[in-house]
């Protein structure tokens, strides 16, 4: 299979911070807003280079979303940065009214998403954010898989006109995508063509999916690996074609069972060519404290679980 | 072209007729607060704001902007916009009907003049603060206005925005409260008290102006004071009466969100002079 090399572990939130500086140089209307999480969101470099375009909102996320919408009305491109839970669940109505229904050019920069937030525990580990954001008409939902792709996704989000939810994470993870490949909103990236099963992954589970594909290859199973970096709008054509070819699929996401990539893929599969699909997600549970690796294993989101799920899906053909 | 106080009174009388007729035809909506804030919005659109229907754009470059945070006051907002030339007054009859440009609460993309949707309370002050900050960043000397209900100040986000606007020295932000003392469930002080409202805004660091919301001299004087560029956002607390101008609605929370019957409508219209021609 195609070989992917980890060029050195990096956190995806740093990809956001570095991408934001590039976007800021490209467009003087790009602004960064945060609710007392400048450092966590890696906005320091942007704030240092563009001090007048960095707007500290304090611990008042609801107001931050409204202010961002007002700024967007005047032609600005505000990125609102906070933890995933605090730019989605905490402010869902503000996002719905001011950003989605108002169709303002606001970017929600969502860090520390999912279970890999780790030690802070369930209060901060949102596993529901994709469902919330997918449900909003017109909201673009992006989940890049590593540092390089997060840099590019941030630049693409700034160029796109309209509401965007950009999800990334806290831990250092393998960095393996091509740093020069521009991010295309709405495109599924086929990382490894295969014939027996399609592994559909997003965010941190993409690396796990590649590890799983290697393990499956050693057992003579050819797995196609799709990196769904745009959850909405979903590239249904690529997805359907892949699953029609392989005849079975595994969906792997760092999100609970409801309303995320699992259900998005399922709705495409049942509307097209039905095929057995297995789901790797956080189920119907909250998170808990632990290291990212411990939690990925405990919640069944790692490569070993993907391998088992792939075999199950193939057996159901 | 600034209007005389007589002209403003005449426009307001027509706007009140429009409100009563629109809500009656729609069989639902919010006449009480629309009537209490009629004089504020009439003075704002016809005498104070630098905003022009013919050249209006949502970005508001080189113009003032307005957000109706208390979005349920859509009837007065639509009536004032129509009478100020933002859309054909004939459209007023379609309020709340299927396919209408006049949605039950303000929406963007349907008619000119609306910068942000509203109706989920407590959010408009933040959006207006964002517009005011955007204007500061652009070096545009124009201002952002926002009208809130008094019951709306029970929302926590209002106070988040209050701190933000002071911290960022948004003296180009003019907030107004329709201080009629009523909310859906009854007099505000029996629901969840908000007084002393002026002391609260002063404590948050705003310039606070208290004015009579049905007296144009007082309203225009308040707007004059609010032009001060002293680094502080402005809050004008307009003392008003719910249902003002229609005797059986005046002062009663029961008309917060109820449409009059055809007979009640006729009775109300007898009290409101037709000055600009009904739509």
Coordinates of C-alpha atoms in Angstrom, one line a residue:
Chain A
X1 CA 0.0 0.0 0.0
X2 CA 0.9 3.7 -0.2
X3 CA 3.4 4.5 2.5
X4 CA 2.7 7.4 4.8
X5 CA 5.6 8.8 6.9
X6 CA 5.1 10.7 10.1
X7 CA 7.3 13.7 9.7
X8 CA 7.2 14.4 13.4
X9 CA 4.2 14.6 15.8
X10 CA 2.4 17.9 16.0
X11 CA -0.9 19.1 17.3
X12 CA -3.6 20.1 14.8
X13 CA -4.4 23.2 16.8
X14 CA -0.9 24.5 15.9
X15 CA -1.8 23.9 12.3
X16 CA -4.8 26.2 12.9
X17 CA -2.5 28.9 14.6
X18 CA 0.0 28.8 11.7
X19 CA -2.7 28.7 9.1
X20 CA -4.4 31.7 10.6
X21 CA -1.2 33.8 10.3
X22 CA -1.0 32.9 6.6
X23 CA -4.7 33.7 6.1
X24 CA -4.1 37.0 8.0
X25 CA -1.3 38.0 5.7
X26 CA -3.4 37.1 2.7
X27 CA -6.5 39.0 3.7
X28 CA -6.4 42.1 6.0
X29 CA -10.1 41.5 7.0
X30 CA -9.2 38.3 8.8
X31 CA -9.6 38.7 12.5
X32 CA -9.0 36.4 15.5
X33 CA -11.4 36.4 18.4
X34 CA -11.1 34.2 21.5
X35 CA -12.8 33.8 24.8
X36 CA -9.8 33.8 27.1
X37 CA -8.1 30.9 25.3
X38 CA -5.5 32.6 23.1
X39 CA -2.7 30.3 24.1
X40 CA -4.7 27.1 23.9
X41 CA -5.9 28.1 20.4
X42 CA -2.4 28.9 19.3
X43 CA -3.4 32.5 18.4
X44 CA -0.2 34.0 19.9
X45 CA 1.6 34.4 16.6
X46 CA -1.4 36.1 15.0
X47 CA -1.9 38.4 17.9
X48 CA 1.8 39.4 17.8
X49 CA 1.8 40.1 14.1
X50 CA -1.7 41.7 13.9
X51 CA -2.4 43.1 17.4
X52 CA -5.2 45.4 16.3
X53 CA -6.9 42.4 14.6
X54 CA -6.8 40.2 17.6
X55 CA -9.9 40.7 19.7
X56 CA -10.0 39.2 23.2
X57 CA -13.6 38.7 24.3
X58 CA -13.0 37.3 27.8
X59 CA -15.0 34.4 29.2
X60 CA -18.2 35.3 27.4
X61 CA -18.6 33.0 24.5
X62 CA -22.2 33.9 23.6
X63 CA -21.2 37.5 23.2
X64 CA -18.1 36.5 21.2
X65 CA -20.4 34.8 18.6
X66 CA -22.6 37.8 18.4
X67 CA -19.7 40.2 18.1
X68 CA -18.2 38.1 15.4
X69 CA -21.5 38.1 13.4
X70 CA -21.6 41.9 13.7
X71 CA -18.0 42.2 12.5
X72 CA -18.8 39.9 9.6
X73 CA -21.7 42.2 8.7
X74 CA -19.1 45.0 8.2
X75 CA -17.0 42.8 5.9
X76 CA -14.6 41.2 8.3
X77 CA -13.7 37.5 8.4
X78 CA -13.7 36.7 12.1
X79 CA -12.3 33.3 13.5
X80 CA -13.9 32.6 16.9
X81 CA -11.6 30.3 18.8
X82 CA -12.4 28.3 21.9
X83 CA -12.7 24.7 23.0
X84 CA -15.1 22.6 20.8
X85 CA -17.8 22.4 23.5
X86 CA -17.7 26.2 24.0
X87 CA -18.2 27.2 20.4
X88 CA -20.9 24.7 19.8
X89 CA -23.0 23.3 22.7
X90 CA -22.5 26.3 24.9
X91 CA -23.5 28.8 22.2
X92 CA -25.7 26.7 20.0
X93 CA -28.5 29.3 19.7
X94 CA -26.1 32.1 19.0
X95 CA -24.5 30.1 16.3
X96 CA -27.9 29.2 14.9
X97 CA -29.3 32.7 14.8
X98 CA -26.3 34.9 14.3
X99 CA -24.1 32.8 12.1
X100 CA -26.1 30.1 10.3
X101 CA -29.5 31.8 9.8
X102 CA -27.8 35.2 9.5
X103 CA -25.5 33.6 6.9
X104 CA -22.6 35.6 8.3
X105 CA -19.0 35.0 7.2
X106 CA -18.0 33.7 10.7
X107 CA -15.5 30.8 11.2
X108 CA -15.8 28.7 14.3
X109 CA -12.4 27.5 15.3
X110 CA -13.0 24.5 17.4
X111 CA -10.0 23.1 19.4
X112 CA -9.6 20.3 21.9
X113 CA -12.4 18.4 20.1
X114 CA -13.3 14.9 21.0
X115 CA -12.0 12.4 23.5
X116 CA -8.3 13.1 22.9
X117 CA -8.7 16.3 24.9
X118 CA -7.7 13.8 27.5
X119 CA -7.2 14.6 31.2
X120 CA -9.7 17.4 31.5
X121 CA -12.5 14.8 31.3
X122 CA -16.1 14.7 30.0
X123 CA -17.0 18.3 30.8
X124 CA -14.7 19.5 28.1
X125 CA -14.6 16.5 25.7
X126 CA -17.4 17.1 23.3
X127 CA -18.4 14.1 21.2
X128 CA -21.6 15.8 20.0
X129 CA -20.3 18.8 18.1
X130 CA -20.4 17.4 14.6
X131 CA -24.1 16.5 15.0
X132 CA -24.9 20.0 16.3
X133 CA -23.0 21.8 13.4
X134 CA -24.2 19.4 10.7
X135 CA -27.8 20.1 11.6
X136 CA -27.5 23.8 10.8
X137 CA -28.5 24.7 7.2
X138 CA -25.6 26.1 5.2
X139 CA -22.9 25.3 7.8
X140 CA -19.7 23.9 6.3
X141 CA -18.1 21.4 8.6
X142 CA -14.3 20.7 8.2
X143 CA -12.3 18.1 10.1
X144 CA -8.7 18.0 8.9
X145 CA -6.6 15.0 10.0
X146 CA -3.1 16.4 10.8
X147 CA -1.1 19.5 11.3
X148 CA -0.3 20.0 7.6
X149 CA -3.9 19.6 6.5
X150 CA -5.2 21.9 9.3
X151 CA -2.9 24.7 8.1
X152 CA -4.4 24.3 4.6
X153 CA -8.0 23.9 5.9
X154 CA -7.7 27.1 7.9
X155 CA -6.5 29.0 4.7
X156 CA -9.4 27.5 2.8
X157 CA -11.9 28.4 5.5
X158 CA -10.7 32.0 5.3
X159 CA -11.1 32.2 1.6
X160 CA -14.6 30.6 1.6
X161 CA -17.4 33.0 2.0
X162 CA -19.9 31.7 4.6
X163 CA -20.2 30.0 7.9
X164 CA -17.6 27.4 8.6
X165 CA -17.1 25.0 11.5
X166 CA -13.4 24.0 11.7
X167 CA -12.6 21.2 14.1
X168 CA -9.2 20.3 15.4
X169 CA -7.6 18.9 18.5
X170 CA -5.2 19.2 21.4
X171 CA -2.7 16.2 21.3
X172 CA 0.4 15.8 19.2
X173 CA -0.4 13.3 16.5
X174 CA 1.4 12.0 13.4
X175 CA 1.9 14.6 10.6
X176 CA 1.8 12.8 7.3
X177 CA -0.2 14.7 4.6
X178 CA 1.5 16.7 1.9
X179 CA 2.1 20.2 3.3
X180 CA 1.8 21.8 -0.1
X181 CA -1.5 20.2 -1.1
X182 CA -4.2 22.9 -1.0
X183 CA -7.4 22.1 0.9
X184 CA -10.5 21.6 -1.2
X185 CA -13.7 22.1 0.7
X186 CA -16.1 19.3 -0.1
X187 CA -13.5 16.8 -1.3
X188 CA -12.9 13.3 0.1
X189 CA -9.2 12.5 -0.1
X190 CA -8.5 8.9 -1.2
X191 CA -5.3 8.1 0.7
X192 CA -5.0 4.4 -0.2
X193 CA -6.9 2.8 -3.1
X194 CA -8.1 -0.7 -2.2
X195 CA -10.6 -3.4 -3.1
X196 CA -12.0 -5.4 -0.2
X197 CA -13.3 -2.8 2.2
X198 CA -13.5 1.0 2.5
X199 CA -12.3 2.7 5.7
X200 CA -14.0 6.1 6.0
X201 CA -12.2 8.2 8.6
X202 CA -12.0 11.8 9.7
X203 CA -9.6 13.8 11.9
X204 CA -7.5 11.8 14.3
X205 CA -8.9 8.5 13.2
X206 CA -7.4 8.9 9.7
X207 CA -3.9 7.9 10.9
X208 CA -5.5 5.0 12.8
X209 CA -7.2 4.0 9.6
X210 CA -3.9 4.0 7.7
X211 CA -2.4 1.8 10.5
X212 CA -5.3 -0.5 10.2
X213 CA -5.0 -0.7 6.4
X214 CA -1.3 -1.7 6.8
X215 CA -2.3 -4.4 9.3
X216 CA -5.0 -5.7 7.0
X217 CA -2.6 -5.8 4.1
X218 CA -0.4 -8.1 6.1
X219 CA -3.4 -10.4 6.3
X220 CA -4.0 -10.2 2.5
X221 CA -6.9 -7.7 2.8
X222 CA -6.9 -4.7 0.6
X223 CA -8.4 -1.6 2.3
X224 CA -9.3 1.7 0.7
X225 CA -8.8 4.6 3.1
X226 CA -10.9 7.8 2.6
X227 CA -10.0 10.9 4.5
X228 CA -13.3 12.8 4.9
X229 CA -11.9 16.2 5.8
X230 CA -15.2 17.9 4.9
X231 CA -18.1 16.3 6.8
X232 CA -20.5 18.8 5.2
X233 CA -21.1 19.1 2.3
X234 CA -20.3 15.4 2.0
X235 CA -18.6 14.2 -1.1
X236 CA -21.3 11.5 -1.6
X237 CA -20.1 10.6 -5.2
X238 CA -16.6 9.6 -4.0
X239 CA -18.0 7.8 -1.0
X240 CA -20.7 5.8 -3.0
X241 CA -18.2 4.9 -5.8
X242 CA -15.7 3.5 -3.2
X243 CA -18.3 1.5 -1.3
X244 CA -19.9 0.2 -4.5
X245 CA -16.4 -1.0 -5.5
X246 CA -15.3 -2.6 -2.2
X247 CA -18.8 -3.8 -1.1
X248 CA -18.2 -3.1 2.6
X249 CA -17.2 -0.2 4.9
X250 CA -16.0 0.9 8.3
X251 CA -16.7 4.4 9.5
X252 CA -14.3 5.7 12.1
X253 CA -14.7 9.0 14.0
X254 CA -13.8 10.6 17.3
X255 CA -17.5 11.5 18.0
X256 CA -20.4 9.7 19.5
X257 CA -22.8 7.5 17.5
X258 CA -25.3 10.3 16.8
X259 CA -25.3 12.7 13.9
X260 CA -21.7 12.7 13.0
X261 CA -19.8 10.9 10.2
X262 CA -21.3 7.5 11.0
X263 CA -24.9 8.6 10.3
X264 CA -23.8 10.8 7.4
X265 CA -22.2 7.9 5.7
X266 CA -25.1 5.5 6.5
X267 CA -27.6 7.9 4.9
X268 CA -25.5 7.9 1.7
X269 CA -25.1 4.1 1.7
X270 CA -28.8 3.3 2.2
X271 CA -29.8 5.8 -0.4
X272 CA -27.4 4.3 -3.0
X273 CA -25.9 0.9 -3.1
X274 CA -26.6 -0.8 0.3
X275 CA -23.6 -2.6 1.7
X276 CA -22.5 -3.8 5.2
X277 CA -21.1 -0.9 7.3
X278 CA -19.5 -1.2 10.7
X279 CA -19.2 1.8 13.0
X280 CA -16.2 2.9 15.1
X281 CA -17.3 5.8 17.3
X282 CA -17.9 6.8 20.9
X283 CA -21.3 5.2 21.2
X284 CA -23.8 6.6 23.6
X285 CA -21.4 7.6 26.3
X286 CA -19.6 10.7 27.8
X287 CA -15.8 10.7 27.9
X288 CA -13.6 10.6 31.0
X289 CA -10.1 11.5 32.1
X290 CA -7.1 9.7 30.7
X291 CA -4.3 10.0 28.2
X292 CA -5.4 10.3 24.5
X293 CA -4.0 6.9 23.7
X294 CA -5.7 5.3 26.7
X295 CA -9.0 6.8 25.7
X296 CA -8.8 6.0 22.0
X297 CA -8.3 2.4 23.0
X298 CA -10.9 2.3 25.8
X299 CA -13.6 3.8 23.5
X300 CA -12.6 1.5 20.7
X301 CA -11.4 4.2 18.3
X302 CA -7.8 2.9 17.5
X303 CA -6.3 1.0 14.7
X304 CA -6.8 -2.4 16.4
X305 CA -10.6 -1.8 16.6
X306 CA -10.7 -0.7 13.0
X307 CA -9.0 -3.9 11.8
X308 CA -11.6 -6.0 13.7
X309 CA -14.5 -3.9 12.3
X310 CA -13.2 -4.2 8.8
X311 CA -13.1 -8.0 9.0
X312 CA -16.6 -8.0 10.4
X313 CA -17.9 -5.8 7.5
X314 CA -16.2 -8.0 4.9
X315 CA -17.7 -11.2 6.6
X316 CA -21.2 -9.6 6.2
X317 CA -20.9 -9.2 2.5
Chain B
X1 CA -34.0 66.0 5.6
X2 CA -34.9 66.2 9.3
X3 CA -38.5 66.2 10.3
X4 CA -40.3 68.6 12.6
X5 CA -41.8 67.3 15.8
X6 CA -45.3 67.6 14.2
X7 CA -44.1 65.6 11.2
X8 CA -42.7 62.9 13.5
X9 CA -46.0 62.7 15.4
X10 CA -47.8 62.3 12.1
X11 CA -45.5 59.6 10.9
X12 CA -45.8 57.8 14.2
X13 CA -49.6 57.9 14.1
X14 CA -49.5 56.2 10.7
X15 CA -46.9 53.7 11.9
X16 CA -49.2 52.8 14.8
X17 CA -52.1 52.3 12.4
X18 CA -49.9 50.1 10.3
X19 CA -48.9 48.0 13.3
X20 CA -52.5 47.5 14.4
X21 CA -53.7 46.6 10.9
X22 CA -50.7 44.3 10.2
X23 CA -51.1 42.3 13.4
X24 CA -54.9 42.1 13.1
X25 CA -54.5 40.8 9.5
X26 CA -51.8 38.3 10.6
X27 CA -54.0 37.2 13.5
X28 CA -50.8 37.0 15.6
X29 CA -47.8 39.1 16.5
X30 CA -46.7 41.6 19.1
X31 CA -48.6 44.9 19.2
X32 CA -47.8 46.1 22.8
X33 CA -44.1 46.6 22.5
X34 CA -44.4 47.7 18.9
X35 CA -46.6 50.6 20.0
X36 CA -44.4 51.4 23.0
X37 CA -41.3 51.7 20.8
X38 CA -42.9 53.5 17.8
X39 CA -41.8 57.0 18.7
X40 CA -38.2 55.8 19.4
X41 CA -37.9 54.2 16.0
X42 CA -39.7 57.0 14.2
X43 CA -37.2 59.5 15.6
X44 CA -34.3 57.2 14.9
X45 CA -35.1 56.5 11.3
X46 CA -36.5 59.9 10.3
X47 CA -34.1 62.2 12.2
X48 CA -31.1 60.6 13.8
X49 CA -29.6 57.8 11.8
X50 CA -27.4 58.4 8.8
X51 CA -28.8 55.6 6.8
X52 CA -30.5 55.8 3.4
X53 CA -33.0 53.4 1.9
X54 CA -31.8 54.0 -1.7
X55 CA -28.1 53.3 -1.0
X56 CA -28.6 50.7 1.8
X57 CA -26.3 47.7 1.9
X58 CA -25.9 45.2 4.7
X59 CA -22.2 46.1 5.1
X60 CA -23.3 49.6 6.0
X61 CA -20.0 51.2 4.8
X62 CA -20.3 54.9 5.4
X63 CA -23.7 54.6 7.0
X64 CA -25.2 53.9 10.4
X65 CA -26.5 50.5 11.2
X66 CA -29.4 49.3 13.4
X67 CA -30.2 46.0 15.0
X68 CA -33.6 45.3 16.5
X69 CA -32.5 43.0 19.4
X70 CA -36.1 42.7 20.6
X71 CA -37.0 41.0 17.3
X72 CA -40.7 40.4 18.3
X73 CA -41.1 44.1 17.7
X74 CA -41.0 43.3 14.0
X75 CA -44.3 45.1 13.3
X76 CA -43.0 48.5 14.2
X77 CA -39.7 47.8 12.5
X78 CA -41.4 46.8 9.2
X79 CA -43.8 49.7 9.4
X80 CA -41.0 52.3 10.0
X81 CA -38.9 50.7 7.2
X82 CA -41.8 50.8 4.8
X83 CA -42.6 54.4 5.6
X84 CA -39.0 55.3 5.3
X85 CA -38.9 53.9 1.8
X86 CA -37.1 50.6 2.3
X87 CA -39.9 48.6 0.7
X88 CA -43.3 49.1 -0.7
X89 CA -45.8 49.8 2.1
X90 CA -48.3 47.5 0.3
X91 CA -46.2 44.5 1.4
X92 CA -47.2 45.2 5.0
X93 CA -50.4 43.3 4.5
X94 CA -48.4 40.1 4.1
X95 CA -46.8 40.0 7.5
X96 CA -46.4 36.5 8.8
X97 CA -48.0 34.9 5.8
X98 CA -46.5 32.0 3.8
X99 CA -44.1 33.3 1.2
X100 CA -44.0 36.8 2.7
X101 CA -40.9 39.0 2.8
X102 CA -42.1 40.0 6.3
X103 CA -41.2 37.0 8.4
X104 CA -42.6 36.7 11.9
X105 CA -39.3 38.0 13.2
X106 CA -36.7 40.0 11.3
X107 CA -34.7 38.0 8.8
X108 CA -32.0 38.9 6.3
X109 CA -32.2 38.7 2.6
X110 CA -35.9 39.4 2.3
X111 CA -36.2 43.2 2.5
X112 CA -33.7 46.0 2.7
X113 CA -32.7 47.5 6.0
X114 CA -32.2 44.4 8.1
X115 CA -28.6 43.6 9.2
X116 CA -29.1 40.6 11.3
X117 CA -32.0 38.2 12.2
X118 CA -33.3 38.6 15.7
X119 CA -36.0 37.3 18.0
X120 CA -34.0 35.0 20.2
X121 CA -33.5 37.6 22.9
X122 CA -30.3 39.0 24.3
X123 CA -28.2 38.7 21.2
X124 CA -28.6 42.0 19.3
X125 CA -26.4 44.0 21.6
X126 CA -23.5 41.7 20.8
X127 CA -24.1 42.0 17.1
X128 CA -24.4 45.8 17.3
X129 CA -21.1 45.8 19.3
X130 CA -19.5 43.8 16.5
X131 CA -20.7 46.3 13.9
X132 CA -19.5 49.2 16.1
X133 CA -16.1 47.5 16.4
X134 CA -15.9 46.8 12.7
X135 CA -16.5 50.5 12.0
X136 CA -13.8 51.5 14.5
X137 CA -11.3 49.1 12.7
X138 CA -12.3 50.6 9.4
X139 CA -12.0 54.2 10.6
X140 CA -15.6 54.7 9.6
X141 CA -17.1 57.4 11.9
X142 CA -20.6 56.0 11.7
X143 CA -22.4 54.3 14.5
X144 CA -24.3 51.2 15.4
X145 CA -27.7 51.5 17.1
X146 CA -29.6 48.7 18.8
X147 CA -33.0 48.5 20.5
X148 CA -33.6 46.1 23.3
X149 CA -36.6 45.3 25.4
X150 CA -36.4 45.9 29.1
X151 CA -37.4 42.4 29.9
X152 CA -34.7 41.3 27.6
X153 CA -32.1 42.6 30.1
X154 CA -32.9 39.4 32.1
X155 CA -30.7 37.6 29.5
X156 CA -27.1 37.1 30.7
X157 CA -25.6 37.8 27.2
X158 CA -26.8 41.5 27.5
X159 CA -24.3 41.9 30.4
X160 CA -21.5 40.1 28.6
X161 CA -22.0 42.6 25.8
X162 CA -22.1 45.4 28.3
X163 CA -18.7 44.6 29.6
X164 CA -17.3 44.0 26.1
X165 CA -18.5 47.3 24.7
X166 CA -16.9 49.2 27.6
X167 CA -13.7 47.3 27.5
X168 CA -13.3 48.1 23.8
X169 CA -14.4 51.7 24.2
X170 CA -17.2 51.5 21.7
X171 CA -18.5 55.1 22.0
X172 CA -20.0 54.6 18.5
X173 CA -22.5 52.1 20.0
X174 CA -25.9 53.5 21.0
X175 CA -28.1 51.1 22.7
X176 CA -31.7 51.9 23.6
X177 CA -34.1 50.2 25.9
X178 CA -37.8 50.2 25.5
X179 CA -38.5 50.6 29.2
X180 CA -42.2 49.8 29.3
X181 CA -42.0 47.7 32.5
X182 CA -43.9 44.7 31.0
X183 CA -43.1 41.3 29.7
X184 CA -45.2 38.3 28.6
X185 CA -45.9 36.9 32.0
X186 CA -46.7 40.2 33.6
X187 CA -45.1 43.4 35.0
X188 CA -41.3 42.8 35.0
X189 CA -40.9 43.4 38.7
X190 CA -43.2 40.5 39.4
X191 CA -41.4 38.2 36.9
X192 CA -37.7 38.7 37.6
X193 CA -36.9 42.2 38.7
X194 CA -34.3 44.2 36.7
X195 CA -34.3 47.5 38.6
X196 CA -32.6 49.8 39.2
X197 CA -31.8 49.5 35.5
X198 CA -30.1 52.9 35.2
X199 CA -27.8 52.1 38.2
X200 CA -26.9 48.8 36.6
X201 CA -25.8 50.3 33.3
X202 CA -23.9 53.1 35.1
X203 CA -22.2 50.4 37.2
X204 CA -21.1 48.6 34.1
X205 CA -19.4 51.8 32.9
X206 CA -21.8 53.1 30.2
X207 CA -23.1 56.6 29.6
X208 CA -26.7 56.4 30.7
X209 CA -29.4 58.7 29.4
X210 CA -33.0 58.5 30.7
X211 CA -35.6 59.9 28.4
X212 CA -39.3 60.0 27.8
X213 CA -40.0 57.6 25.0
X214 CA -43.2 59.3 23.8
X215 CA -42.0 62.9 23.8
X216 CA -40.0 63.8 20.7
X217 CA -38.2 66.7 22.4
X218 CA -36.9 64.3 25.0
X219 CA -36.1 61.6 22.5
X220 CA -34.2 64.0 20.2
X221 CA -32.4 65.5 23.1
X222 CA -31.3 62.0 24.2
X223 CA -30.0 61.3 20.7
X224 CA -28.1 64.6 20.8
X225 CA -26.4 63.7 24.1
X226 CA -25.6 60.2 22.8
X227 CA -23.4 61.6 20.0
X228 CA -20.7 62.4 22.6
X229 CA -17.4 60.7 21.8
X230 CA -16.0 60.0 25.2
X231 CA -14.8 56.5 24.9
X232 CA -18.0 55.0 26.4
X233 CA -20.9 53.2 24.9
X234 CA -24.3 54.8 25.3
X235 CA -27.5 53.4 26.8
X236 CA -30.7 55.4 26.4
X237 CA -33.4 54.2 28.7
X238 CA -36.6 55.3 27.1
X239 CA -39.5 55.4 29.6
X240 CA -42.5 54.1 27.6
X241 CA -45.9 52.6 27.9
X242 CA -46.8 49.3 26.4
X243 CA -49.6 49.6 23.9
X244 CA -49.2 53.4 23.8
X245 CA -51.7 55.2 21.6
X246 CA -54.5 52.7 21.9
X247 CA -56.4 53.1 25.1
X248 CA -57.5 49.5 25.8
X249 CA -53.9 48.3 25.2
X250 CA -52.1 50.9 27.1
X251 CA -50.1 49.8 30.1
X252 CA -51.2 46.1 29.9
X253 CA -48.9 43.2 29.5
X254 CA -51.8 41.3 28.0
X255 CA -51.2 43.0 24.7
X256 CA -47.5 41.9 24.6
X257 CA -48.2 39.1 22.0
X258 CA -51.9 39.1 21.1
X259 CA -53.7 40.2 17.9
X260 CA -56.8 42.4 18.2
X261 CA -60.1 41.2 16.8
X262 CA -61.6 43.0 13.8
X263 CA -63.8 45.1 16.2
X264 CA -60.8 45.9 18.5
X265 CA -58.9 46.9 15.4
X266 CA -61.6 49.3 14.3
X267 CA -61.8 50.7 17.8
X268 CA -58.0 51.2 17.8
X269 CA -57.9 52.9 14.4
X270 CA -60.5 55.4 15.6
X271 CA -57.9 56.7 18.0
X272 CA -55.0 56.9 15.4
X273 CA -55.1 59.5 12.7
X274 CA -54.4 58.3 9.2
X275 CA -51.7 60.7 8.0
X276 CA -49.8 59.1 5.2
X277 CA -52.5 56.9 3.7
X278 CA -53.1 53.3 4.8
X279 CA -51.3 50.6 2.9

